[in-house]
Amino acid sequence: MADLDGNASAKQFHPDTPATPFGHNIRGASNLDWGMQNRLARILNPATGRTVMLAFDHGYFQGPTSGLERIDLNIAPLAEEADALMCTRGSLRTSISPATQSGLVLRASGGPSVLKELSDEYTAMAMHDAVRINADAVAVQVFVGGENESRSIRNLTTLVDAGYDAGIPVLGVTAVGKELTRDARYLGLATRIIAELGAQLVKTYYCDEGFEDVVAGCPVPVIMAGGKKLPERDALTMASNAVRAGAAGVDMGRNIFQSAAPAAMMRAVRAVVHDDVDPADAYELFREASAEKVLG
């Protein structure tokens, strides 16, 4: 039996103070299990509700694309600058230190290479392996309007069910084929379908007109996909426009690792996303950091 001697006789219950709630800024997460909320808070900064995710999962269908020839040399040094890493389980195990403190989002769908129909995907990882790795979320492509739309929806719902069992969120990625228009009408449809079917996060492309409506119509956090490589100032402007329209951050790959100064670009993106720094000022931060690297 516990020794009760020495306990203070006066107890402070503070009956006039309401119980402290779990405050966070993660959209749509308040009714999720504790473990799932905890994992989401490792992806999205709880203070801002935003994330800077570093995507380098391109190799699963593109092979050693430019900037990803050596993940251990080109990506691993950037890992701690990212709120979360978006990668395959293969690249994580071979090239990223287990000591990383970044959130982990693992690609869980796969199929053909760029040489074939990309929508012909299946689930490519069991949820118990995500548990073994200690992932914070898994990601699946969803081809709304694509040739294999029904299968990709099935991939999503299968992972959502397994994710609830394991307490692991699912990131649904709107996959846009060449024949589909990246406008607010399509992106609003795709993001809403993904959220309605249970994904706790959605990743989609930015559109110049109506992106705020895309975000408003989606009841879970929308993360902007970086897309193709842009000039640094243009990429920073796109990221700023997205978060100011309500996006919960960005998932950038080529606009980071194909930059002339990847670490400087990562810091500039973080300034835009987490500190609402004007993109012109963030670009100056990028230029200054790039110059310091050259001089150093």
XYZ file of C-alpha atoms in Angstrom, residues 10-269:
260
model
C -5.325 20.812 1.585
C -6.433 19.780 -1.911
C -6.743 22.280 -4.725
C -9.552 21.199 -7.084
C -10.100 24.699 -8.536
C -13.870 24.219 -9.010
C -14.199 27.640 -10.629
C -11.758 26.778 -13.430
C -13.119 24.774 -16.401
C -11.278 21.610 -17.369
C -8.461 22.330 -19.793
C -9.460 21.264 -23.330
C -7.038 19.844 -25.876
C -6.607 22.890 -28.063
C -5.278 22.459 -31.592
C -5.716 24.013 -35.002
C -6.097 20.808 -37.010
C -9.270 20.979 -39.026
C -11.779 18.167 -38.572
C -9.650 16.287 -36.044
C -11.505 16.957 -32.793
C -13.556 13.739 -32.940
C -10.659 11.447 -33.840
C -8.970 9.061 -31.417
C -6.120 10.429 -29.293
C -3.467 8.476 -31.190
C -4.648 9.719 -34.575
C -4.735 13.315 -33.322
C -1.243 12.863 -31.936
C 0.047 11.656 -35.291
C -1.639 14.526 -37.117
C 0.042 16.933 -34.691
C 3.417 15.520 -35.767
C 2.597 16.381 -39.386
C 0.800 19.691 -38.867
C 2.318 22.143 -36.403
C -0.354 22.410 -33.656
C 0.448 26.076 -33.085
C -0.260 27.101 -36.686
C -2.229 24.146 -38.033
C 0.164 24.188 -40.993
C 2.922 22.025 -42.409
C 5.889 22.164 -44.739
C 6.115 18.654 -46.107
C 9.109 17.531 -48.166
C 8.022 15.139 -50.919
C 10.535 12.738 -52.416
C 8.356 9.750 -53.276
C 8.682 10.419 -57.027
C 10.988 7.457 -57.563
C 8.169 4.932 -57.116
C 7.022 5.669 -60.674
C 9.702 7.974 -62.163
C 12.878 6.261 -61.011
C 15.992 8.368 -60.201
C 14.579 11.699 -61.360
C 16.698 14.848 -61.227
C 17.582 15.744 -57.644
C 16.720 12.285 -56.344
C 19.678 10.388 -57.745
C 21.092 10.073 -54.203
C 18.464 10.514 -51.495
C 21.083 10.038 -48.789
C 23.070 13.009 -50.132
C 20.379 15.291 -51.564
C 17.392 14.756 -49.278
C 18.570 13.435 -45.908
C 20.367 16.708 -44.991
C 17.059 18.579 -45.494
C 14.942 16.237 -43.384
C 15.090 18.145 -40.104
C 14.010 21.380 -41.815
C 10.710 19.752 -42.796
C 7.667 19.329 -40.585
C 7.029 16.030 -42.342
C 8.579 13.775 -44.963
C 6.547 12.263 -47.809
C 8.336 9.188 -49.107
C 8.224 5.471 -49.803
C 9.062 2.912 -47.159
C 12.029 1.804 -49.257
C 13.675 5.223 -49.417
C 12.933 5.827 -45.740
C 14.571 2.615 -44.574
C 17.609 2.936 -46.820
C 18.339 6.646 -46.777
C 16.786 8.518 -43.818
C 18.106 8.327 -40.263
C 15.755 6.708 -37.721
C 16.703 9.584 -35.406
C 14.686 12.034 -37.514
C 12.118 14.074 -35.617
C 10.090 14.939 -38.717
C 6.628 13.512 -39.246
C 6.469 10.530 -41.605
C 3.940 10.123 -44.422
C 4.465 6.914 -46.364
C 3.333 6.271 -49.924
C 0.973 3.311 -49.705
C -0.221 2.985 -53.305
C 1.688 2.052 -56.407
C 1.491 0.464 -59.809
C 2.813 1.266 -63.253
C 5.695 3.534 -64.180
C 5.466 6.679 -66.278
C 5.566 4.394 -69.318
C 2.008 3.129 -68.668
C -1.406 4.256 -67.401
C -0.638 5.790 -64.007
C -4.139 5.310 -62.601
C -3.681 1.528 -62.676
C -2.631 1.476 -59.013
C -3.245 -0.862 -56.083
C -2.424 -0.609 -52.400
C 1.301 -1.208 -52.128
C 1.866 -1.408 -48.377
C 0.097 -3.126 -45.501
C -0.919 -0.916 -42.597
C 0.942 -3.097 -40.110
C 4.201 -2.125 -41.836
C 3.307 1.543 -41.349
C 2.840 0.721 -37.657
C 6.199 -1.055 -37.594
C 7.893 1.983 -39.132
C 6.046 4.311 -36.720
C 4.514 6.311 -39.576
C 2.296 9.274 -38.845
C 0.169 8.815 -41.981
C -0.021 6.885 -45.223
C -0.727 8.393 -48.654
C -2.772 7.055 -51.533
C -3.391 8.452 -55.007
C -7.056 8.968 -55.899
C -7.813 9.281 -59.601
C -11.207 10.997 -59.633
C -12.379 10.852 -63.246
C -9.498 8.588 -64.245
C -9.682 5.299 -66.083
C -9.348 3.314 -62.858
C -11.274 5.660 -60.580
C -13.251 2.926 -58.782
C -10.124 0.966 -57.923
C -8.314 4.000 -56.545
C -11.399 4.785 -54.432
C -11.272 1.215 -53.154
C -7.580 1.638 -52.365
C -8.459 4.743 -50.348
C -11.299 3.205 -48.358
C -9.310 0.021 -47.661
C -6.501 2.096 -46.171
C -8.934 4.327 -44.247
C -10.471 1.238 -42.592
C -7.037 -0.163 -41.746
C -5.933 3.273 -40.552
C -8.786 3.497 -38.046
C -7.780 0.095 -36.673
C -4.179 1.248 -36.242
C -4.782 4.909 -35.358
C -2.930 6.074 -38.486
C -4.358 8.894 -40.656
C -4.679 8.634 -44.431
C -3.629 11.370 -46.839
C -5.648 11.243 -50.049
C -3.795 12.719 -53.025
C -5.811 14.121 -55.917
C -4.146 12.701 -59.006
C -4.757 14.792 -62.101
C -4.289 13.207 -65.502
C -3.290 15.147 -68.598
C -6.877 15.165 -69.826
C -8.324 16.701 -66.634
C -8.439 20.431 -65.919
C -6.928 21.650 -62.663
C -9.700 24.123 -61.953
C -11.693 24.814 -58.788
C -14.679 22.799 -59.975
C -12.652 19.620 -60.482
C -10.387 20.069 -57.464
C -13.373 20.876 -55.259
C -15.069 17.665 -56.394
C -11.971 15.513 -55.921
C -11.008 16.862 -52.488
C -14.568 16.575 -51.181
C -14.893 12.968 -52.385
C -11.639 12.039 -50.660
C -12.705 13.654 -47.382
C -16.211 12.180 -47.532
C -14.727 8.698 -47.874
C -12.756 9.116 -44.668
C -9.312 10.546 -45.406
C -8.052 12.757 -42.582
C -5.859 14.856 -44.905
C -6.078 15.840 -48.579
C -3.302 16.925 -50.908
C -4.228 18.780 -54.069
C -2.955 21.253 -56.628
C -3.334 25.009 -56.476
C -5.562 26.875 -58.920
C -5.494 30.643 -59.469
C -9.251 31.099 -59.343
C -11.457 29.674 -56.623
C -8.863 27.869 -54.525
C -10.386 29.346 -51.363
C -13.643 27.603 -52.331
C -11.813 24.299 -52.780
C -10.398 24.602 -49.257
C -13.660 25.810 -47.708
C -15.572 22.901 -49.206
C -13.229 20.291 -47.751
C -13.816 19.438 -44.050
C -10.250 18.207 -43.455
C -6.874 19.967 -43.920
C -5.957 20.646 -47.547
C -2.230 20.574 -48.298
C -1.062 22.170 -51.535
C 0.993 20.027 -53.904
C 4.078 21.785 -55.222
C 3.795 20.330 -58.710
C 6.299 21.085 -61.440
C 9.504 23.048 -60.848
C 8.943 26.802 -60.865
C 11.308 29.743 -60.417
C 11.835 30.171 -56.675
C 9.929 33.430 -56.390
C 6.951 31.968 -58.270
C 6.936 28.880 -56.036
C 7.004 31.040 -52.909
C 4.156 33.174 -54.259
C 2.073 30.078 -54.995
C 2.703 28.728 -51.487
C 1.752 32.069 -49.936
C -1.424 32.329 -51.997
C -2.415 28.798 -51.003
C -2.021 29.221 -47.238
C -3.658 32.646 -47.312
C -6.601 30.967 -49.074
C -6.840 28.514 -46.171
C -4.516 25.655 -47.122
C -2.905 23.808 -44.212
C 0.529 24.101 -45.765
C 2.437 22.729 -48.713
C 3.970 19.476 -49.860
C 6.871 20.456 -52.075
C 9.362 18.227 -53.815
C 10.908 19.483 -57.039
C 10.571 23.113 -55.956
C 12.847 22.228 -53.030
C 15.300 19.541 -54.123
C 15.717 20.886 -57.681
C 16.362 24.417 -56.413
C 19.847 25.849 -56.810
C 19.965 26.092 -53.000
C 17.575 23.496 -51.511
C 18.219 24.317 -47.837
C 17.734 28.036 -48.434
C 14.531 27.354 -50.349
C 13.231 25.156 -47.537
C 13.760 27.957 -45.014
C 12.056 30.475 -47.310
C 9.040 28.189 -47.733
